[in-house]
Amino acid sequence: MYKLLAFDLDHTLSDPDRPIHPDILQFLRKAEDQGIKIAIISGRPAMYLGGLGRQLGLKEPIIAGENGAHIYYQIGFPPKKVFTHEVHPSGKQKLDHLRSLVQKNFGHTAWIQPNFTNFAVFPMKQEVRDELLDFVTHYYHHVIDDHEYTFYAHPDDSFEIVPPGIDKGVALNIIMDWEGIKKEQVIAVGNSANDLPMLREAGVAIGIGLHEADYTVSHIKEAIAFIKERLNIQLD
């Protein structure tokens, strides 16, 4: 019996900056009503996800922001339960320095996501994308110079550097431990490289255009149809 559904957000539950489709929301609420936990595990900040969570109509969503660096239970302030990953001071200093360098060199042509822990940046103009990528990649290889830090280039043209010990698989395992849920009771859905650690920790891994998963689909609606069949959930 499945007890936990874990989803990435952008390009998975919804297109970036677009609402989650009403049919998907109906399914999430129905699954929760049947006792299944819903977790949203994203690279976006936990506060951003908390704002989203208030609109979902779920009773007790679990949100994990910055690839699991921060996990919140429910969406009130303060959250019911909190996990925060602590980063070594030297690593935090290097990422803070990178933020200041990007601001100095790119100004308003790059937007730095307001994270507490990870570094994530978006080109505001397409013509600076490659230059920004080269700048961040060079810093990653020559200043951070630590193979335990992870670099991601995402489909939305954002770039991300994540400190050691942080990934969506770690976050999923923390949630599973808190809930007493086993791997075979988890279904996870994602679309990008930073979702792979989460998919590897789930009993059933569904990739949206991601062929490393157990099952590959082209859209979230196909993933939901697959899950509905597994869970035997009928929508009114």
PDB file of C-alpha atoms in Angstrom:
ATOM      1  CA  MET A   1       0.000   0.000   0.000  1.00  0.00           C
ATOM      2  CA  TYR A   2       1.389   3.405  -0.971  1.00  0.00           C
ATOM      3  CA  LYS A   3       1.554   6.025   1.776  1.00  0.00           C
ATOM      4  CA  LEU A   4       3.540   8.930   0.311  1.00  0.00           C
ATOM      5  CA  LEU A   5       3.538  10.797  -2.995  1.00  0.00           C
ATOM      6  CA  ALA A   6       6.537  13.073  -3.604  1.00  0.00           C
ATOM      7  CA  PHE A   7       6.523  15.603  -6.425  1.00  0.00           C
ATOM      8  CA  ASP A   8       8.900  18.105  -7.931  1.00  0.00           C
ATOM      9  CA  LEU A   9       7.145  21.388  -8.745  1.00  0.00           C
ATOM     10  CA  ASP A  10       8.333  23.189 -11.897  1.00  0.00           C
ATOM     11  CA  HIS A  11       7.953  21.217 -15.125  1.00  0.00           C
ATOM     12  CA  THR A  12       6.355  18.474 -13.018  1.00  0.00           C
ATOM     13  CA  LEU A  13       3.264  19.438 -11.008  1.00  0.00           C
ATOM     14  CA  SER A  14       2.952  22.535 -13.165  1.00  0.00           C
ATOM     15  CA  ASP A  15       4.664  24.500 -15.875  1.00  0.00           C
ATOM     16  CA  PRO A  16       6.970  27.178 -14.404  1.00  0.00           C
ATOM     17  CA  ASP A  17       5.059  30.151 -12.991  1.00  0.00           C
ATOM     18  CA  ARG A  18       1.750  28.603 -14.027  1.00  0.00           C
ATOM     19  CA  PRO A  19      -1.080  27.340 -11.764  1.00  0.00           C
ATOM     20  CA  ILE A  20      -1.406  23.661 -11.032  1.00  0.00           C
ATOM     21  CA  HIS A  21      -4.223  22.307 -13.191  1.00  0.00           C
ATOM     22  CA  PRO A  22      -7.548  21.861 -11.304  1.00  0.00           C
ATOM     23  CA  ASP A  23      -7.648  18.144 -12.193  1.00  0.00           C
ATOM     24  CA  ILE A  24      -4.242  17.666 -10.571  1.00  0.00           C
ATOM     25  CA  LEU A  25      -5.361  19.571  -7.469  1.00  0.00           C
ATOM     26  CA  GLN A  26      -8.477  17.430  -7.232  1.00  0.00           C
ATOM     27  CA  PHE A  27      -6.356  14.306  -7.352  1.00  0.00           C
ATOM     28  CA  LEU A  28      -3.952  15.560  -4.647  1.00  0.00           C
ATOM     29  CA  ARG A  29      -6.838  16.393  -2.320  1.00  0.00           C
ATOM     30  CA  LYS A  30      -8.514  13.044  -2.962  1.00  0.00           C
ATOM     31  CA  ALA A  31      -5.287  11.166  -2.276  1.00  0.00           C
ATOM     32  CA  GLU A  32      -4.785  13.064   0.978  1.00  0.00           C
ATOM     33  CA  ASP A  33      -8.382  12.340   2.003  1.00  0.00           C
ATOM     34  CA  GLN A  34      -7.542   8.643   1.625  1.00  0.00           C
ATOM     35  CA  GLY A  35      -4.647   8.969   4.076  1.00  0.00           C
ATOM     36  CA  ILE A  36      -1.763   9.432   1.624  1.00  0.00           C
ATOM     37  CA  LYS A  37       0.885  12.009   2.498  1.00  0.00           C
ATOM     38  CA  ILE A  38       1.714  14.616  -0.159  1.00  0.00           C
ATOM     39  CA  ALA A  39       5.224  16.089  -0.322  1.00  0.00           C
ATOM     40  CA  ILE A  40       6.457  18.793  -2.696  1.00  0.00           C
ATOM     41  CA  ILE A  41      10.258  18.682  -2.946  1.00  0.00           C
ATOM     42  CA  SER A  42      11.645  21.526  -5.038  1.00  0.00           C
ATOM     43  CA  GLY A  43      14.677  23.691  -5.670  1.00  0.00           C
ATOM     44  CA  ARG A  44      12.509  26.717  -4.899  1.00  0.00           C
ATOM     45  CA  PRO A  45      12.758  28.296  -1.414  1.00  0.00           C
ATOM     46  CA  ALA A  46      10.609  26.724   1.281  1.00  0.00           C
ATOM     47  CA  MET A  47       8.845  30.049   1.910  1.00  0.00           C
ATOM     48  CA  TYR A  48       7.836  30.166  -1.767  1.00  0.00           C
ATOM     49  CA  LEU A  49       6.451  26.649  -1.485  1.00  0.00           C
ATOM     50  CA  GLY A  50       4.617  27.564   1.700  1.00  0.00           C
ATOM     51  CA  GLY A  51       2.764  30.314  -0.153  1.00  0.00           C
ATOM     52  CA  LEU A  52       1.880  27.826  -2.859  1.00  0.00           C
ATOM     53  CA  GLY A  53       0.781  25.280  -0.278  1.00  0.00           C
ATOM     54  CA  ARG A  54      -1.809  27.639   1.167  1.00  0.00           C
ATOM     55  CA  GLN A  55      -3.570  27.633  -2.213  1.00  0.00           C
ATOM     56  CA  LEU A  56      -3.570  23.876  -2.752  1.00  0.00           C
ATOM     57  CA  GLY A  57      -6.410  23.061  -0.379  1.00  0.00           C
ATOM     58  CA  LEU A  58      -4.380  20.294   1.271  1.00  0.00           C
ATOM     59  CA  LYS A  59      -4.682  19.732   5.006  1.00  0.00           C
ATOM     60  CA  GLU A  60      -1.110  18.727   5.876  1.00  0.00           C
ATOM     61  CA  PRO A  61       1.274  19.085   2.934  1.00  0.00           C
ATOM     62  CA  ILE A  62       4.980  18.494   3.491  1.00  0.00           C
ATOM     63  CA  ILE A  63       7.247  20.923   1.672  1.00  0.00           C
ATOM     64  CA  ALA A  64      10.995  20.674   1.136  1.00  0.00           C
ATOM     65  CA  GLY A  65      12.703  23.703  -0.365  1.00  0.00           C
ATOM     66  CA  GLU A  66      16.147  24.274  -1.828  1.00  0.00           C
ATOM     67  CA  ASN A  67      16.415  20.605  -2.812  1.00  0.00           C
ATOM     68  CA  GLY A  68      15.631  19.534   0.729  1.00  0.00           C
ATOM     69  CA  ALA A  69      17.836  21.956   2.657  1.00  0.00           C
ATOM     70  CA  HIS A  70      14.696  23.088   4.515  1.00  0.00           C
ATOM     71  CA  ILE A  71      11.680  20.877   5.251  1.00  0.00           C
ATOM     72  CA  TYR A  72       8.436  22.289   6.672  1.00  0.00           C
ATOM     73  CA  TYR A  73       5.405  20.394   7.899  1.00  0.00           C
ATOM     74  CA  GLN A  74       2.150  22.114   7.088  1.00  0.00           C
ATOM     75  CA  ILE A  75       2.122  25.661   5.786  1.00  0.00           C
ATOM     76  CA  GLY A  76       1.422  27.878   8.793  1.00  0.00           C
ATOM     77  CA  PHE A  77       3.925  30.107  10.572  1.00  0.00           C
ATOM     78  CA  PRO A  78       5.683  28.692  12.433  1.00  0.00           C
ATOM     79  CA  PRO A  79       5.544  25.291  10.721  1.00  0.00           C
ATOM     80  CA  LYS A  80       4.547  22.254  12.759  1.00  0.00           C
ATOM     81  CA  LYS A  81       7.946  20.629  12.260  1.00  0.00           C
ATOM     82  CA  VAL A  82      11.149  21.964  10.679  1.00  0.00           C
ATOM     83  CA  PHE A  83      14.368  20.446   9.354  1.00  0.00           C
ATOM     84  CA  THR A  84      17.231  22.761   8.369  1.00  0.00           C
ATOM     85  CA  HIS A  85      20.511  21.556   6.889  1.00  0.00           C
ATOM     86  CA  GLU A  86      23.546  23.281   8.344  1.00  0.00           C
ATOM     87  CA  VAL A  87      26.328  24.167   5.900  1.00  0.00           C
ATOM     88  CA  HIS A  88      29.993  24.410   6.895  1.00  0.00           C
ATOM     89  CA  PRO A  89      30.899  28.094   7.423  1.00  0.00           C
ATOM     90  CA  SER A  90      33.642  28.040   4.769  1.00  0.00           C
ATOM     91  CA  GLY A  91      31.194  26.736   2.162  1.00  0.00           C
ATOM     92  CA  LYS A  92      28.602  29.325   3.121  1.00  0.00           C
ATOM     93  CA  GLN A  93      31.234  32.041   2.797  1.00  0.00           C
ATOM     94  CA  LYS A  94      32.154  30.876  -0.733  1.00  0.00           C
ATOM     95  CA  LEU A  95      28.526  30.891  -1.880  1.00  0.00           C
ATOM     96  CA  ASP A  96      27.931  34.308  -0.310  1.00  0.00           C
ATOM     97  CA  HIS A  97      30.992  35.603  -2.164  1.00  0.00           C
ATOM     98  CA  LEU A  98      29.665  34.165  -5.429  1.00  0.00           C
ATOM     99  CA  ARG A  99      26.368  36.014  -4.875  1.00  0.00           C
ATOM    100  CA  SER A 100      28.209  39.289  -4.433  1.00  0.00           C
ATOM    101  CA  LEU A 101      30.339  38.686  -7.541  1.00  0.00           C
ATOM    102  CA  VAL A 102      27.299  37.892  -9.701  1.00  0.00           C
ATOM    103  CA  GLN A 103      25.559  41.032  -8.452  1.00  0.00           C
ATOM    104  CA  LYS A 104      28.671  43.118  -9.187  1.00  0.00           C
ATOM    105  CA  ASN A 105      29.346  41.666 -12.654  1.00  0.00           C
ATOM    106  CA  PHE A 106      25.822  41.113 -13.982  1.00  0.00           C
ATOM    107  CA  GLY A 107      23.646  43.586 -12.102  1.00  0.00           C
ATOM    108  CA  HIS A 108      20.027  43.499 -13.229  1.00  0.00           C
ATOM    109  CA  THR A 109      20.757  41.039 -16.050  1.00  0.00           C
ATOM    110  CA  ALA A 110      20.825  38.154 -13.529  1.00  0.00           C
ATOM    111  CA  TRP A 111      18.429  37.317 -10.712  1.00  0.00           C
ATOM    112  CA  ILE A 112      19.694  35.454  -7.660  1.00  0.00           C
ATOM    113  CA  GLN A 113      17.021  33.337  -6.025  1.00  0.00           C
ATOM    114  CA  PRO A 114      16.596  34.418  -2.362  1.00  0.00           C
ATOM    115  CA  ASN A 115      17.782  31.163  -0.804  1.00  0.00           C
ATOM    116  CA  PHE A 116      19.069  30.604   2.702  1.00  0.00           C
ATOM    117  CA  THR A 117      21.425  27.780   1.768  1.00  0.00           C
ATOM    118  CA  ASN A 118      21.883  26.872  -1.903  1.00  0.00           C
ATOM    119  CA  PHE A 119      23.016  29.243  -4.647  1.00  0.00           C
ATOM    120  CA  ALA A 120      20.649  29.608  -7.619  1.00  0.00           C
ATOM    121  CA  VAL A 121      20.718  32.242 -10.368  1.00  0.00           C
ATOM    122  CA  PHE A 122      18.600  33.010 -13.441  1.00  0.00           C
ATOM    123  CA  PRO A 123      19.645  35.049 -16.499  1.00  0.00           C
ATOM    124  CA  MET A 124      17.195  37.912 -16.924  1.00  0.00           C
ATOM    125  CA  LYS A 125      18.291  38.372 -20.536  1.00  0.00           C
ATOM    126  CA  GLN A 126      18.911  35.457 -22.868  1.00  0.00           C
ATOM    127  CA  GLU A 127      22.004  37.108 -24.339  1.00  0.00           C
ATOM    128  CA  VAL A 128      23.847  36.845 -20.988  1.00  0.00           C
ATOM    129  CA  ARG A 129      22.977  33.192 -20.379  1.00  0.00           C
ATOM    130  CA  ASP A 130      26.194  31.677 -21.717  1.00  0.00           C
ATOM    131  CA  GLU A 131      28.387  34.308 -20.086  1.00  0.00           C
ATOM    132  CA  LEU A 132      26.623  33.762 -16.755  1.00  0.00           C
ATOM    133  CA  LEU A 133      26.964  29.994 -17.099  1.00  0.00           C
ATOM    134  CA  ASP A 134      30.695  30.324 -17.801  1.00  0.00           C
ATOM    135  CA  PHE A 135      31.136  32.668 -14.839  1.00  0.00           C
ATOM    136  CA  VAL A 136      29.329  30.413 -12.344  1.00  0.00           C
ATOM    137  CA  THR A 137      30.934  27.246 -13.724  1.00  0.00           C
ATOM    138  CA  HIS A 138      34.430  28.748 -13.472  1.00  0.00           C
ATOM    139  CA  TYR A 139      33.790  29.763  -9.857  1.00  0.00           C
ATOM    140  CA  TYR A 140      32.431  26.292  -9.098  1.00  0.00           C
ATOM    141  CA  HIS A 141      35.509  24.534 -10.484  1.00  0.00           C
ATOM    142  CA  HIS A 142      38.238  26.942  -9.351  1.00  0.00           C
ATOM    143  CA  VAL A 143      37.007  28.519  -6.116  1.00  0.00           C
ATOM    144  CA  ILE A 144      34.624  26.048  -4.539  1.00  0.00           C
ATOM    145  CA  ASP A 145      36.758  23.185  -5.923  1.00  0.00           C
ATOM    146  CA  ASP A 146      34.902  20.532  -3.918  1.00  0.00           C
ATOM    147  CA  HIS A 147      33.461  17.472  -5.650  1.00  0.00           C
ATOM    148  CA  GLU A 148      30.870  17.120  -2.872  1.00  0.00           C
ATOM    149  CA  TYR A 149      29.176  20.306  -4.034  1.00  0.00           C
ATOM    150  CA  THR A 150      26.717  19.673  -6.867  1.00  0.00           C
ATOM    151  CA  PHE A 151      26.229  21.887  -9.911  1.00  0.00           C
ATOM    152  CA  TYR A 152      22.926  21.805 -11.811  1.00  0.00           C
ATOM    153  CA  ALA A 153      21.937  23.471 -15.074  1.00  0.00           C
ATOM    154  CA  HIS A 154      18.135  23.407 -15.213  1.00  0.00           C
ATOM    155  CA  PRO A 155      15.706  23.443 -18.174  1.00  0.00           C
ATOM    156  CA  ASP A 156      14.541  26.957 -17.221  1.00  0.00           C
ATOM    157  CA  ASP A 157      18.113  28.262 -17.805  1.00  0.00           C
ATOM    158  CA  SER A 158      18.810  28.622 -14.088  1.00  0.00           C
ATOM    159  CA  PHE A 159      22.065  27.385 -12.554  1.00  0.00           C
ATOM    160  CA  GLU A 160      22.396  26.008  -9.073  1.00  0.00           C
ATOM    161  CA  ILE A 161      25.161  25.022  -6.651  1.00  0.00           C
ATOM    162  CA  VAL A 162      24.151  22.777  -3.764  1.00  0.00           C
ATOM    163  CA  PRO A 163      26.383  22.089  -0.730  1.00  0.00           C
ATOM    164  CA  PRO A 164      27.283  18.571   0.465  1.00  0.00           C
ATOM    165  CA  GLY A 165      24.624  16.489   2.178  1.00  0.00           C
ATOM    166  CA  ILE A 166      21.733  18.232   0.434  1.00  0.00           C
ATOM    167  CA  ASP A 167      19.648  16.572  -2.232  1.00  0.00           C
ATOM    168  CA  LYS A 168      16.051  15.553  -2.775  1.00  0.00           C
ATOM    169  CA  GLY A 169      16.815  11.934  -1.929  1.00  0.00           C
ATOM    170  CA  VAL A 170      18.139  12.922   1.491  1.00  0.00           C
ATOM    171  CA  ALA A 171      15.011  15.021   2.027  1.00  0.00           C
ATOM    172  CA  LEU A 172      12.732  12.163   1.014  1.00  0.00           C
ATOM    173  CA  ASN A 173      14.499   9.815   3.413  1.00  0.00           C
ATOM    174  CA  ILE A 174      14.102  12.297   6.280  1.00  0.00           C
ATOM    175  CA  ILE A 175      10.371  12.503   5.563  1.00  0.00           C
ATOM    176  CA  MET A 176      10.104   8.710   5.309  1.00  0.00           C
ATOM    177  CA  ASP A 177      11.884   8.315   8.669  1.00  0.00           C
ATOM    178  CA  TRP A 178       9.595  10.860  10.338  1.00  0.00           C
ATOM    179  CA  GLU A 179       6.523   9.098   8.977  1.00  0.00           C
ATOM    180  CA  GLY A 180       7.712   5.518   9.401  1.00  0.00           C
ATOM    181  CA  ILE A 181       7.203   4.915   5.682  1.00  0.00           C
ATOM    182  CA  LYS A 182       9.169   2.329   3.700  1.00  0.00           C
ATOM    183  CA  LYS A 183      10.669   2.802   0.249  1.00  0.00           C
ATOM    184  CA  GLU A 184       8.162   0.482  -1.397  1.00  0.00           C
ATOM    185  CA  GLN A 185       5.343   2.691  -0.072  1.00  0.00           C
ATOM    186  CA  VAL A 186       6.571   5.792  -1.942  1.00  0.00           C
ATOM    187  CA  ILE A 187       5.882   7.096  -5.448  1.00  0.00           C
ATOM    188  CA  ALA A 188       8.011  10.018  -6.663  1.00  0.00           C
ATOM    189  CA  VAL A 189       7.672  12.167  -9.784  1.00  0.00           C
ATOM    190  CA  GLY A 190      10.276  14.522 -11.256  1.00  0.00           C
ATOM    191  CA  ASN A 191      11.707  15.831 -14.488  1.00  0.00           C
ATOM    192  CA  SER A 192      15.300  16.966 -14.004  1.00  0.00           C
ATOM    193  CA  ALA A 193      18.747  15.900 -12.837  1.00  0.00           C
ATOM    194  CA  ASN A 194      18.207  17.235  -9.329  1.00  0.00           C
ATOM    195  CA  ASP A 195      15.161  14.938  -9.058  1.00  0.00           C
ATOM    196  CA  LEU A 196      17.188  11.772  -9.647  1.00  0.00           C
ATOM    197  CA  PRO A 197      18.262  11.340  -5.984  1.00  0.00           C
ATOM    198  CA  MET A 198      14.576  11.512  -4.976  1.00  0.00           C
ATOM    199  CA  LEU A 199      13.520   9.069  -7.680  1.00  0.00           C
ATOM    200  CA  ARG A 200      16.212   6.597  -6.621  1.00  0.00           C
ATOM    201  CA  GLU A 201      14.849   6.550  -3.062  1.00  0.00           C
ATOM    202  CA  ALA A 202      11.232   5.873  -4.103  1.00  0.00           C
ATOM    203  CA  GLY A 203       9.653   2.497  -4.626  1.00  0.00           C
ATOM    204  CA  VAL A 204       8.139   3.756  -7.866  1.00  0.00           C
ATOM    205  CA  ALA A 205       9.963   6.472  -9.844  1.00  0.00           C
ATOM    206  CA  ILE A 206       8.158   8.359 -12.599  1.00  0.00           C
ATOM    207  CA  GLY A 207      10.161  10.671 -14.830  1.00  0.00           C
ATOM    208  CA  ILE A 208       8.584  13.357 -16.980  1.00  0.00           C
ATOM    209  CA  GLY A 209      10.846  13.136 -19.999  1.00  0.00           C
ATOM    210  CA  LEU A 210      13.449  11.609 -17.686  1.00  0.00           C
ATOM    211  CA  HIS A 211      14.532   8.219 -18.943  1.00  0.00           C
ATOM    212  CA  GLU A 212      16.564   7.272 -15.873  1.00  0.00           C
ATOM    213  CA  ALA A 213      13.282   6.706 -13.983  1.00  0.00           C
ATOM    214  CA  ASP A 214      11.405   3.403 -13.705  1.00  0.00           C
ATOM    215  CA  TYR A 215       8.637   4.824 -15.881  1.00  0.00           C
ATOM    216  CA  THR A 216       8.889   7.720 -18.320  1.00  0.00           C
ATOM    217  CA  VAL A 217       5.913   9.883 -19.333  1.00  0.00           C
ATOM    218  CA  SER A 218       5.643  13.127 -21.277  1.00  0.00           C
ATOM    219  CA  HIS A 219       3.322  15.118 -18.986  1.00  0.00           C
ATOM    220  CA  ILE A 220       2.090  15.231 -15.381  1.00  0.00           C
ATOM    221  CA  LYS A 221      -1.395  14.130 -16.490  1.00  0.00           C
ATOM    222  CA  GLU A 222       0.073  10.821 -17.679  1.00  0.00           C
ATOM    223  CA  ALA A 223       1.902  10.452 -14.363  1.00  0.00           C
ATOM    224  CA  ILE A 224      -1.292  11.105 -12.402  1.00  0.00           C
ATOM    225  CA  ALA A 225      -3.223   8.573 -14.503  1.00  0.00           C
ATOM    226  CA  PHE A 226      -0.526   6.007 -13.716  1.00  0.00           C
ATOM    227  CA  ILE A 227      -0.635   6.817  -9.984  1.00  0.00           C
ATOM    228  CA  LYS A 228      -4.430   6.747  -9.863  1.00  0.00           C
ATOM    229  CA  GLU A 229      -4.351   3.227 -11.225  1.00  0.00           C
ATOM    230  CA  ARG A 230      -1.766   2.153  -8.665  1.00  0.00           C
ATOM    231  CA  LEU A 231      -3.724   3.739  -5.817  1.00  0.00           C
ATOM    232  CA  ASN A 232      -7.133   2.753  -7.172  1.00  0.00           C
ATOM    233  CA  ILE A 233      -8.375   6.308  -6.681  1.00  0.00           C
ATOM    234  CA  GLN A 234     -11.600   7.265  -8.421  1.00  0.00           C
ATOM    235  CA  LEU A 235     -12.422  10.939  -8.851  1.00  0.00           C
ATOM    236  CA  ASP A 236     -16.025  12.063  -8.675  1.00  0.00           C
TER     237      ASP A 236
END
